[in-house]
Coordinates of C-alpha atoms and ligand atoms in Angstrom, one line a residue:
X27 CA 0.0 0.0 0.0
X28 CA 1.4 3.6 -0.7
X29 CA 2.2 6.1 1.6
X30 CA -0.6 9.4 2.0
X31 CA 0.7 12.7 1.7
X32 CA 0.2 14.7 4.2
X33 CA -1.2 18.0 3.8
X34 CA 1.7 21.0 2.9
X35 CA 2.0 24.0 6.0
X36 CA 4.0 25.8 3.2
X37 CA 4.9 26.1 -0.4
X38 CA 7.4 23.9 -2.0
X39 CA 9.3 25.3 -4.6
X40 CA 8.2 24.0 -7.8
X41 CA 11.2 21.9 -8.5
X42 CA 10.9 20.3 -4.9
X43 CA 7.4 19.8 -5.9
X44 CA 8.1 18.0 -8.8
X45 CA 11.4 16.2 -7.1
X46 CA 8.8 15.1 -4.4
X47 CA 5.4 14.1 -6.6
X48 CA 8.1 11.8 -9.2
X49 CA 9.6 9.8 -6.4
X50 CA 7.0 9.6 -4.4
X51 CA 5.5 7.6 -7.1
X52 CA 8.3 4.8 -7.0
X53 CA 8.5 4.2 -3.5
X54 CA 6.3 3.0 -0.6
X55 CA 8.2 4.7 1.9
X56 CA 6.7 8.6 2.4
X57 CA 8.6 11.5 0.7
X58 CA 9.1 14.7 3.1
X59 CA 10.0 17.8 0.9
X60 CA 10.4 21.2 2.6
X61 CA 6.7 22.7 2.7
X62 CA 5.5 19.4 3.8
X63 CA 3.7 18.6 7.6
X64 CA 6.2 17.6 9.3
X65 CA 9.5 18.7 7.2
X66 CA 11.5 20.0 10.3
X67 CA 11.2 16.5 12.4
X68 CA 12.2 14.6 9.8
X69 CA 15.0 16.8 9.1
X70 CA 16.0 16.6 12.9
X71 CA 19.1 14.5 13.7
X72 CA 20.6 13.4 17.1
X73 CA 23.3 16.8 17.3
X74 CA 21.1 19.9 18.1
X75 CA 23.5 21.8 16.4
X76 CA 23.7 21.0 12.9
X77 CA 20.4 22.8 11.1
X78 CA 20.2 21.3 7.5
X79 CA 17.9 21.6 4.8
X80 CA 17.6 18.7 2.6
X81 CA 15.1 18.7 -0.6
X82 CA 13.7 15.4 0.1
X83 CA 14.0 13.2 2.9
X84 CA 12.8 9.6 1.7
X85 CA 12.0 7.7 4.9
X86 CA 12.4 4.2 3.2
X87 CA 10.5 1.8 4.2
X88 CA 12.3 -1.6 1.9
X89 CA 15.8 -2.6 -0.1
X90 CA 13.1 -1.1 -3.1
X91 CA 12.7 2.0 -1.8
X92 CA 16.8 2.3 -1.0
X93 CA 17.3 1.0 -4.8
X94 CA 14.4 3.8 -6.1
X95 CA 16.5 6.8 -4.2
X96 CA 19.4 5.8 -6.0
X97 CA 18.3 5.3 -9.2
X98 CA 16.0 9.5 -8.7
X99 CA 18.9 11.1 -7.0
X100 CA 22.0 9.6 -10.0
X101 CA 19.0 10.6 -12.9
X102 CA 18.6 14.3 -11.2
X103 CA 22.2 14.6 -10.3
X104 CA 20.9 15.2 -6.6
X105 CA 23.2 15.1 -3.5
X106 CA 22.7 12.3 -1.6
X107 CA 22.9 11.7 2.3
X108 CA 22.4 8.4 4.4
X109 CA 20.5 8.3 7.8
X110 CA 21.3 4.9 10.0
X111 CA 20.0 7.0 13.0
X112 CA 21.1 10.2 12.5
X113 CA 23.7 9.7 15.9
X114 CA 27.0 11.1 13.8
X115 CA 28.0 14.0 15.7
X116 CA 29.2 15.4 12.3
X117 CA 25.9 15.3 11.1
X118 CA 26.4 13.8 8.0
X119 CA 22.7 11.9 7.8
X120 CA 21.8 15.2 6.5
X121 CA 22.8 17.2 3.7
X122 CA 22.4 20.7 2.8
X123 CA 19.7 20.6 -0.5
X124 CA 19.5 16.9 -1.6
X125 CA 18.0 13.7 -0.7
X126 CA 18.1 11.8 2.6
X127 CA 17.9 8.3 2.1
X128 CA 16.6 8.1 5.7
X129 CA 16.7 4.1 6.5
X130 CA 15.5 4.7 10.3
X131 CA 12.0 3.0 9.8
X132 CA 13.6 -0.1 8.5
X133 CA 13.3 -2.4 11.5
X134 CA 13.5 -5.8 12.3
X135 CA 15.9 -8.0 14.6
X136 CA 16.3 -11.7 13.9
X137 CA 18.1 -13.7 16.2
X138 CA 19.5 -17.4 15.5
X139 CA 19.9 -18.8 19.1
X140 CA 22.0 -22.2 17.5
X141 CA 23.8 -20.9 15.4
X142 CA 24.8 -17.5 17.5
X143 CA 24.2 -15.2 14.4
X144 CA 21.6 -12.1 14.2
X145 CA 20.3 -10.0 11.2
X146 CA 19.6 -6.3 11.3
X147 CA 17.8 -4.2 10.0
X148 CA 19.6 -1.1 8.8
X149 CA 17.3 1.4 10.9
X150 CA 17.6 -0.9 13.9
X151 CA 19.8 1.0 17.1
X152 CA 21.6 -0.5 19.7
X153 CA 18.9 -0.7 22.2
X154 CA 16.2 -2.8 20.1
X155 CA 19.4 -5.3 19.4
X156 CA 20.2 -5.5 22.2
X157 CA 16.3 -6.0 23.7
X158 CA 16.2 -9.2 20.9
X159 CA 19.4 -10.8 21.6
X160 CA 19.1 -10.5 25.8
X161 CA 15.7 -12.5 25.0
X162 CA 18.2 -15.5 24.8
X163 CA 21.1 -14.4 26.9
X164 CA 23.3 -13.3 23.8
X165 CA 24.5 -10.1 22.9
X166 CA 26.1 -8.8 19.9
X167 CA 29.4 -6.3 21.0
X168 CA 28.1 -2.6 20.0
X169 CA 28.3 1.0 21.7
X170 CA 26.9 2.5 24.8
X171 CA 24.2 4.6 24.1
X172 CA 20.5 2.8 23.8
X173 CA 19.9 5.0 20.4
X174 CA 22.7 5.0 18.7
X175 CA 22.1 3.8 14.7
X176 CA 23.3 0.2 14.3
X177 CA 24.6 0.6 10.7
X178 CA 27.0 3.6 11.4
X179 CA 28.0 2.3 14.5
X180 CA 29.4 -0.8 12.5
X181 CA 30.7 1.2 9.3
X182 CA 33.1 2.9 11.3
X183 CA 33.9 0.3 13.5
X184 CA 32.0 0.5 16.9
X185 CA 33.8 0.0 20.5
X186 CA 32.1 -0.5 23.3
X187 CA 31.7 -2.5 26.5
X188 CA 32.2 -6.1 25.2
X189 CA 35.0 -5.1 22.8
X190 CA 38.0 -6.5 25.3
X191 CA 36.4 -9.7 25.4
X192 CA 34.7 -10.3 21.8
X193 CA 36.2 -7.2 19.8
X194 CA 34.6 -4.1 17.7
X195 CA 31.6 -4.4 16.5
X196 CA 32.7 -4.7 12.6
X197 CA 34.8 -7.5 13.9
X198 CA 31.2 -9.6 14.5
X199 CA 29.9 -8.3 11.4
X200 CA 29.5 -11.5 9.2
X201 CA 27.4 -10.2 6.3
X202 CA 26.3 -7.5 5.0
X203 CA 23.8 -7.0 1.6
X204 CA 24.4 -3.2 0.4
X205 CA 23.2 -0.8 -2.6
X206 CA 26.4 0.1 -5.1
X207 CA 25.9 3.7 -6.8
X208 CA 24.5 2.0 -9.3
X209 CA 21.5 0.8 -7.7
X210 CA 22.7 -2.9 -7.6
X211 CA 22.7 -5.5 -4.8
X212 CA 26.4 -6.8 -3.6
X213 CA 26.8 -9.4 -0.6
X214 CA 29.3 -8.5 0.9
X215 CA 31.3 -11.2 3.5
X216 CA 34.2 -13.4 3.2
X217 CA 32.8 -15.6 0.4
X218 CA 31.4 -12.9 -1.9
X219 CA 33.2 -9.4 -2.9
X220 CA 35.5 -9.5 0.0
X221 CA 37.2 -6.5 -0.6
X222 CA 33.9 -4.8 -0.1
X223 CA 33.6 -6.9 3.2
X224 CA 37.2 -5.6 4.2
X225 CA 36.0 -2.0 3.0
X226 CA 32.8 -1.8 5.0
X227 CA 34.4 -3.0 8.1
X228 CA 35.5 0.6 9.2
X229 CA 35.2 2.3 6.1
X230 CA 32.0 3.7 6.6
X231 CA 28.9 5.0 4.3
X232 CA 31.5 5.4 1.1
X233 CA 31.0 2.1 -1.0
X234 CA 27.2 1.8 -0.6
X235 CA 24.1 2.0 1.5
X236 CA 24.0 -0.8 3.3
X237 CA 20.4 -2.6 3.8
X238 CA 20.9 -5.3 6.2
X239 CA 23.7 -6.5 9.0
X240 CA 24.3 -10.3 9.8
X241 CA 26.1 -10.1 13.2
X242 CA 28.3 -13.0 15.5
X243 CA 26.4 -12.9 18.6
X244 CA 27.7 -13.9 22.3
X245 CA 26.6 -15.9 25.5
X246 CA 26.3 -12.8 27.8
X247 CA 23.9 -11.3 30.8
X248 CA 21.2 -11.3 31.7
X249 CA 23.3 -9.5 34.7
X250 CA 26.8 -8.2 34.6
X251 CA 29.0 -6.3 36.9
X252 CA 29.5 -2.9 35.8
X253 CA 28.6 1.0 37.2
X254 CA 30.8 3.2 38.3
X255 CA 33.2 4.5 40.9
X256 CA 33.1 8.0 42.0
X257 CA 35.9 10.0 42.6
X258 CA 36.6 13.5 43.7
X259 CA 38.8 15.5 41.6
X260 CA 41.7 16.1 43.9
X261 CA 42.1 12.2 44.0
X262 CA 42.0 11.8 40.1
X263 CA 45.5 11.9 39.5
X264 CA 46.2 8.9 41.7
X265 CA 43.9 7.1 41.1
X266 CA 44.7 7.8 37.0
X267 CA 48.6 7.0 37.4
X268 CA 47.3 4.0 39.6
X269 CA 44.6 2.7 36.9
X270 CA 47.9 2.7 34.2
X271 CA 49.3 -0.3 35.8
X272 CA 46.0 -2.0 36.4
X273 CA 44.8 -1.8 32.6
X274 CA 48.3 -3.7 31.7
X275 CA 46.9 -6.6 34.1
X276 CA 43.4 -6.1 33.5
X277 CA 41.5 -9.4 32.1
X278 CA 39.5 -8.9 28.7
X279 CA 36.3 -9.1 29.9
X280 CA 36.8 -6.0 32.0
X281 CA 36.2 -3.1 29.9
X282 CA 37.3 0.1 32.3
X283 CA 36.1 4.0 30.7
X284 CA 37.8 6.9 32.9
X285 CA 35.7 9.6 32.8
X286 CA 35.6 13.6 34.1
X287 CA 31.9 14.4 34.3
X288 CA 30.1 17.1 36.6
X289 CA 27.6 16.1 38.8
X290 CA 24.1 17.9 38.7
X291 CA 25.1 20.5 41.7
X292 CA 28.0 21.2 39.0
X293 CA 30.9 19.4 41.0
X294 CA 33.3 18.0 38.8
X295 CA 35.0 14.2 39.4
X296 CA 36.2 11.4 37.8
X297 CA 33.8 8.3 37.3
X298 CA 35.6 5.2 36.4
X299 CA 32.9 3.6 34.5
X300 CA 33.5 -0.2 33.9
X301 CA 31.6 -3.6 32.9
X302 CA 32.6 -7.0 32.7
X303 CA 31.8 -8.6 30.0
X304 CA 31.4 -12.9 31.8
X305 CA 30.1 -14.5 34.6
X306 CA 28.9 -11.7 37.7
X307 CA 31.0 -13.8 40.3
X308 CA 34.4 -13.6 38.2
X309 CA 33.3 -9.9 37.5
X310 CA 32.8 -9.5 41.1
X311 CA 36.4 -10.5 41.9
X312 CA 38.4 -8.8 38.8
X313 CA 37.0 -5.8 40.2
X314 CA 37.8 -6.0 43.5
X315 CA 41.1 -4.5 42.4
X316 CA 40.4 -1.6 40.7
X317 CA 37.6 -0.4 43.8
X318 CA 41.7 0.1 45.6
X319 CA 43.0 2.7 43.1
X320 CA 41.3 5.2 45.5
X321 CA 38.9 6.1 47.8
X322 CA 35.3 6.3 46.2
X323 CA 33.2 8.7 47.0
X324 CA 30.4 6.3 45.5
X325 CA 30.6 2.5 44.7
X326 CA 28.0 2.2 42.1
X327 CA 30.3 -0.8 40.4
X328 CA 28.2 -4.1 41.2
X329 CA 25.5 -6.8 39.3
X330 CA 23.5 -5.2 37.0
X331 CA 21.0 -6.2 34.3
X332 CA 23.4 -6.1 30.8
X333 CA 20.0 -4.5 29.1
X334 CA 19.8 -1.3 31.8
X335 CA 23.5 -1.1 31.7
X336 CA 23.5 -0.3 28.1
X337 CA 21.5 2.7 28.0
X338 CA 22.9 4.1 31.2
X339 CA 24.5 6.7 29.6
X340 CA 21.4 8.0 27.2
X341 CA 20.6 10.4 30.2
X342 CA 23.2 12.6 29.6
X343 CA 23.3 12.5 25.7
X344 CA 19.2 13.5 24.8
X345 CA 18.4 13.5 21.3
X346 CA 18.4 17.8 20.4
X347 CA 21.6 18.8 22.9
X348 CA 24.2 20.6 21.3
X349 CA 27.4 18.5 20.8
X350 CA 31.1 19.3 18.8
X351 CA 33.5 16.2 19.4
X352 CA 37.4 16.1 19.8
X353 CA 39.4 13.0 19.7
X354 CA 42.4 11.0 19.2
X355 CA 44.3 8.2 20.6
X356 CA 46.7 7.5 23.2
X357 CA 49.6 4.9 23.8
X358 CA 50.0 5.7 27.4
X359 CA 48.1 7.7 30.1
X360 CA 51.5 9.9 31.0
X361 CA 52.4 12.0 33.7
X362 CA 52.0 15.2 32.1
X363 CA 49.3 14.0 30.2
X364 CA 47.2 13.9 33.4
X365 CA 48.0 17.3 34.2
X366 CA 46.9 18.9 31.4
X367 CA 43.6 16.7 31.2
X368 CA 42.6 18.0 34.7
X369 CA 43.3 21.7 33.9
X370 CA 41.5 21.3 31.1
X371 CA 38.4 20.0 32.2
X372 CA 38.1 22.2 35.1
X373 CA 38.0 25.3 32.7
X374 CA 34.9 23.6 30.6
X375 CA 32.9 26.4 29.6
X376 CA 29.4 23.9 30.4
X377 CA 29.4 21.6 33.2
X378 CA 27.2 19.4 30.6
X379 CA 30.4 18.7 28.8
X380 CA 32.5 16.0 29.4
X381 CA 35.7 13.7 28.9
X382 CA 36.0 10.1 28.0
X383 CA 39.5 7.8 28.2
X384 CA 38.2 4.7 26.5
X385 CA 40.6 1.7 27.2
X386 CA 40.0 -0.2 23.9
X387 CA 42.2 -3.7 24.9
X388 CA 41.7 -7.2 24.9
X389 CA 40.4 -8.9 21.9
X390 CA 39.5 -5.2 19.8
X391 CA 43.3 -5.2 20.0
X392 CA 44.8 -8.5 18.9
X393 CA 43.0 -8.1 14.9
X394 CA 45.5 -7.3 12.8
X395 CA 45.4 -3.6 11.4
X396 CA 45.1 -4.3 8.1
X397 CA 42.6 -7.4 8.8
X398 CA 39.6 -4.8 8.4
X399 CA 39.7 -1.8 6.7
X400 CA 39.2 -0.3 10.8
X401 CA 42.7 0.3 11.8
X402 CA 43.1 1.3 15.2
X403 CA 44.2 -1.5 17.3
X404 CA 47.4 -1.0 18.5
X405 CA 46.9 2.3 20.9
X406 CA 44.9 1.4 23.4
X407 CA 43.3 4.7 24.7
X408 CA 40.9 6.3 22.7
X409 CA 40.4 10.2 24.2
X410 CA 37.2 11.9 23.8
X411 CA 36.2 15.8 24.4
X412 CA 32.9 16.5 24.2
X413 CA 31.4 19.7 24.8
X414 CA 27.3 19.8 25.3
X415 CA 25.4 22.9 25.5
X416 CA 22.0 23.4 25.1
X417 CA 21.7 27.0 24.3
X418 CA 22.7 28.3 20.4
X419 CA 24.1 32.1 22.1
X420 CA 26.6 29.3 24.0
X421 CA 27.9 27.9 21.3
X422 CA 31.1 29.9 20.2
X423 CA 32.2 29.9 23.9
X424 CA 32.1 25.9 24.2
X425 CA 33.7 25.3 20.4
X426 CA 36.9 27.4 21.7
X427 CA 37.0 25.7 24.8
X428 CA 37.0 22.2 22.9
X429 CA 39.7 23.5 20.5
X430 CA 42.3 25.2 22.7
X431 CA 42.0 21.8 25.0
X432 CA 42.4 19.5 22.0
X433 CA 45.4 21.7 20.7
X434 CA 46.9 21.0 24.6
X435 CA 46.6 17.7 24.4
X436 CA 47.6 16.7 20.7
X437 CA 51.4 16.7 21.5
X438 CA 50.1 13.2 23.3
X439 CA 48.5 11.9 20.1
X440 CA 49.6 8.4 18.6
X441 CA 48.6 10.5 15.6
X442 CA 45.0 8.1 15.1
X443 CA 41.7 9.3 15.2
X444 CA 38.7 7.4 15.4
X445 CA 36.2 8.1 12.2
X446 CA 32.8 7.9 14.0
X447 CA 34.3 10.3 16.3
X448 CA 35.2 13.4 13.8
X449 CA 33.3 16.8 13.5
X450 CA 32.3 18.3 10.5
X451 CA 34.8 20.4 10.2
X452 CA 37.4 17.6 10.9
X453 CA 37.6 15.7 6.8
X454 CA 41.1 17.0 6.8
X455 CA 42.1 14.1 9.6
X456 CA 40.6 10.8 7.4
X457 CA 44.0 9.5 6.8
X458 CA 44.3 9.5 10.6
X459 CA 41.5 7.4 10.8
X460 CA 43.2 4.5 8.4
X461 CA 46.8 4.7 8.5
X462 CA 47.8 2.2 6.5
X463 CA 44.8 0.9 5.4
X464 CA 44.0 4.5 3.8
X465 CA 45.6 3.7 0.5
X466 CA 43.7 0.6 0.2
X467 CA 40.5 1.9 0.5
X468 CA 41.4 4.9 -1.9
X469 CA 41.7 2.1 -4.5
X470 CA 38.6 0.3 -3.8
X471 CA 36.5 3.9 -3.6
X472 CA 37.6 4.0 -7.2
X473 CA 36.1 0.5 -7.9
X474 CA 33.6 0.5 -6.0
X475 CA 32.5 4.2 -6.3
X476 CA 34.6 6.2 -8.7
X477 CA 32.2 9.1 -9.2
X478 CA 31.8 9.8 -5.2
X479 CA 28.4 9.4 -5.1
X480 CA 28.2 8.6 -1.8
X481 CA 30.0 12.1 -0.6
X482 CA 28.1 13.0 2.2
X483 CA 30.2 10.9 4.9
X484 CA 33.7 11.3 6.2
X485 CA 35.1 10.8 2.3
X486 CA 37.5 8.7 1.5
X487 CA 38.8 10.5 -2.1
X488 CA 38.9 8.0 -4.8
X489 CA 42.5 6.6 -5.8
Ligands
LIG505 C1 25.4 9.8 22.0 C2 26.4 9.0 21.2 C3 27.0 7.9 21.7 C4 27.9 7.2 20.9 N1 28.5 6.1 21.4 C5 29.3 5.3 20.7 C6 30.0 4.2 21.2 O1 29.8 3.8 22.3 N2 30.8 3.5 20.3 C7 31.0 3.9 19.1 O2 31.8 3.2 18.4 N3 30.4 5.0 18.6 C8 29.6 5.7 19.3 N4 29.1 6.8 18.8 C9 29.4 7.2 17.4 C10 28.5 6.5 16.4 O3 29.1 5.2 16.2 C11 28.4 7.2 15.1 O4 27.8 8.5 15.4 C12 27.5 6.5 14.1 O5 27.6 7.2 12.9 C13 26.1 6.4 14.5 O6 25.4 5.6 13.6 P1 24.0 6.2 13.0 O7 23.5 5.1 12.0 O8 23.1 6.6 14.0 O9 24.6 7.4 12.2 P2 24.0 8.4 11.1 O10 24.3 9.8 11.6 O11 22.6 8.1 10.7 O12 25.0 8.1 9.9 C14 26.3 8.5 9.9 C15 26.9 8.1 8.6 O13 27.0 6.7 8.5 C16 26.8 6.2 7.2 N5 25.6 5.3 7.3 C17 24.7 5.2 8.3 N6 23.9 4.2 8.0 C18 24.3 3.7 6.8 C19 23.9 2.6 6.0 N7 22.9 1.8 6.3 N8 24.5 2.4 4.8 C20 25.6 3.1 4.4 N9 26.0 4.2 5.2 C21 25.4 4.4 6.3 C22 26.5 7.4 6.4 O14 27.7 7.8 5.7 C23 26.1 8.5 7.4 O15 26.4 9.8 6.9 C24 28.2 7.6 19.6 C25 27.5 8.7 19.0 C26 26.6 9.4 19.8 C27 26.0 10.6 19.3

């Protein structure tokens, strides 16, 4: 059955009127044009501050619909942007004046309990797999935010709590079936077009739109240990020079995220967030540990349900808050290093903002770099600055605060940045993202995609 229009609260132009009537027509899915009820939610993506205007957004609704944008946008030369969930801080779902192929009503979960597989949909997010797959005590390793888009999550790579002890999350990607620019279905895994496999596995939305996942899944939960432990500030740099020579010992399973967060009456500490990934008795013990790096001011760090866990830190990341993103990786937590991360923080210009030291070990880092096309294996702290604001007159205060911080800390880079976690001001660092892997995925751009139609995405330039 088609899709009704809905009645138009303002004019279209007469080209968008056109755009929107013609491929309309070819797909089940409805078509939002600008003028349409409803325009400005479907436009609305997960960053508050990125304010695009697409022509068309194409809320898909089939691998039909996906194949019809293609064929419209390549016959009317229009830019083209893909939505998963619209959770890329960048905001590259949307583009400025083209078409959205947004895939977010594409749902469906199918879980395979013998043979430990599941298959996604492409607009599934984190929390709805991870709903299906704790129905049988599995989980597949993703991120940590309930509703966070599956498919871009996995593009780019996707680390997360269960990465020390099963890897990334492209690492469990077994399958996937994807549009080319031409409007053709590929399979893409290690039987069929395995350089596309390798490509997708970190190279994100550049070689096609991808229109379902087929994920490894894991024996896991239904509790966990995991939470956090509370410091103040003035006992973070002990407890951070103490937690170096714990994560050399720590096990796989136990995934540890330092973090400088202020609480609601605006005092700032350190959280040492943490989950292992096994049995809650073993998790229990390879804890005990790290609760003696310090002296908690809260011990939030005990059995859990895996499901709750996982969107724990939704709360303070709501869908419309202002966000702009720093990153880069880490070999060591050093001395100095410390010092200026605490001088740093303590200067934020919102006490929404925070700072995440993600210790990306275990299994994530024993794949070979060039294995997958996602390269970052080898230093195992990935370093996060986000600032959050809410109000759009705070803005240029909380960018220059991100920027000066990030220039403070760069001299500690390993040089490595992690693609899902670049701005969109940030294309210049994509060769950080895939060190040696980057010329690789130049050449299959060009075979795969030598006319960069799919542009609107951290762009890999064709070889
Ligand atoms: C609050 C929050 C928490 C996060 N937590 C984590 C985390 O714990 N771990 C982690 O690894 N990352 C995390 N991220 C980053 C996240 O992985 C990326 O933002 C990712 O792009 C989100 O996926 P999405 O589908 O929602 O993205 P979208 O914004 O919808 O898409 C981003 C890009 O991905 C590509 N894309 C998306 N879907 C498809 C598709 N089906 N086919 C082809 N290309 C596609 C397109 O190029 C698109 O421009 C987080 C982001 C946010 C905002």
């Amino acid at each position: 059955m088609k899709a009704k229009r809905q009645p138009s609260s303002k004019k279209p132009s007469a080209e968008t009127g056109n755009h929107s009537k013609e491929l309309q027509k070819r797909l089940r899915g409805r078509v939002v044009g600008e003028g349409d009820a409803g325009y400005d939610h479907a436009r609305r993506i997960w960053n508050g501050r990125i304010d695009r205007k697409p022509r068309l957004i194409a809320q898909c609704l089939d691998q039909g619909d996906v194949i019809a944008c293609v064929q419209f946008a390549r016959e009317r030369e229009l830019r083209m942007a893909v939505k998963g969930n619209g959770h890329s801080v960048a905001g590259t779902a949307i583009c400025q004046d083209g078409l959205v192929v947004d895939l977010s009503m594409m749902k469906g979960v199918r879980v395979n309990p013998q043979e430990l597989t599941v298959r996604a949909a492409p607009g599934v997010v984190l929390g709805e797999l991870d709903h299906a797959t704790q129905a049988f005590r599995l989980a597949v390793p993703t991120g940590t935010d309930s509703e966070v888009g599956i498919s871009g999550l996995t593009l780019g790579g996707g680390n997360g709590w269960l990465m020390g002890a099963f890897g990334a999350t492209c690492d469990n990607l077994l399958s996937a079936d994807l549009i080319t620019a031409e409007g053709k279905l590929l399979i893409a895994n290690k039987f069929a077009n395995e350089d596309l496999f390798w490509a997708i596995r970190g190279g994100g939305g550049n070689f096609g739109i991808v229109t379902s996942l087929e994920f490894r899944a894991h024996r896991l939960g239904p509790a966990v240990v995991a939470g956090a432990l509370l410091y103040p500030l003035d006992q973070a740099r002990g407890v951070l020079r103490a937690f170096r020579s714990f994560a050399q010992e720590a096990p796989d399973p136990l995934t540890v995220y330092p973090c400088l967060i202020y609480l609601d009456d605006g005092t700032p500490v350190l959280a040492m967030a943490a989950c292992y990934a096994g049995e809650v008795g073993e998790g229990e013990r390879a804890v005990l540990p790290l609760k003696k790096l310090g002296k908690p001011m809260a011990d939030q760090l005990k059995p859990t349900s895996f499901l709750e866990w996982q969107s724990a830190f939704d709360v303070a990341r709501p869908f419309g808050r202002r966000c702009a993103i720093r990153s880069h990786f880490l070999h060591e937590i050093e001395d100095d290093f410390i010092e200026v991360l605490l001088a740093g923080f303590e200067r934020a210009a919102s006490r929404l903002s925070a700072v995440v030291l993600e210790h990306c070990h275990g299994a994530i880092g024993r794949v070979d770099p060039q294995a997958t096309a996602f390269a970052l294996r080898e230093n195992p702290y990935h370093f996060e600055i986000l600032a959050f604001w809410d109000r759009p007159e705070e803005t240029a205060a909380n960018v220059k605060w991100m920027v000066d911080y990030f220039a403070e800390t760069s001299r500690f880079s390993s040089g490595e940045v992690y693609v899902n976690s670049l701005d969109e001001d940030e294309g210049g660092r994509i060769r950080e993202a895939y060190g040696l892997n980057y010329e690789r995925l130049r050449e299959l751009k060009r075979k795969y995609d030598p006319g960069n139609f799919f542009r609107s995405n951290q762009n890999i330039p064709s070889a």
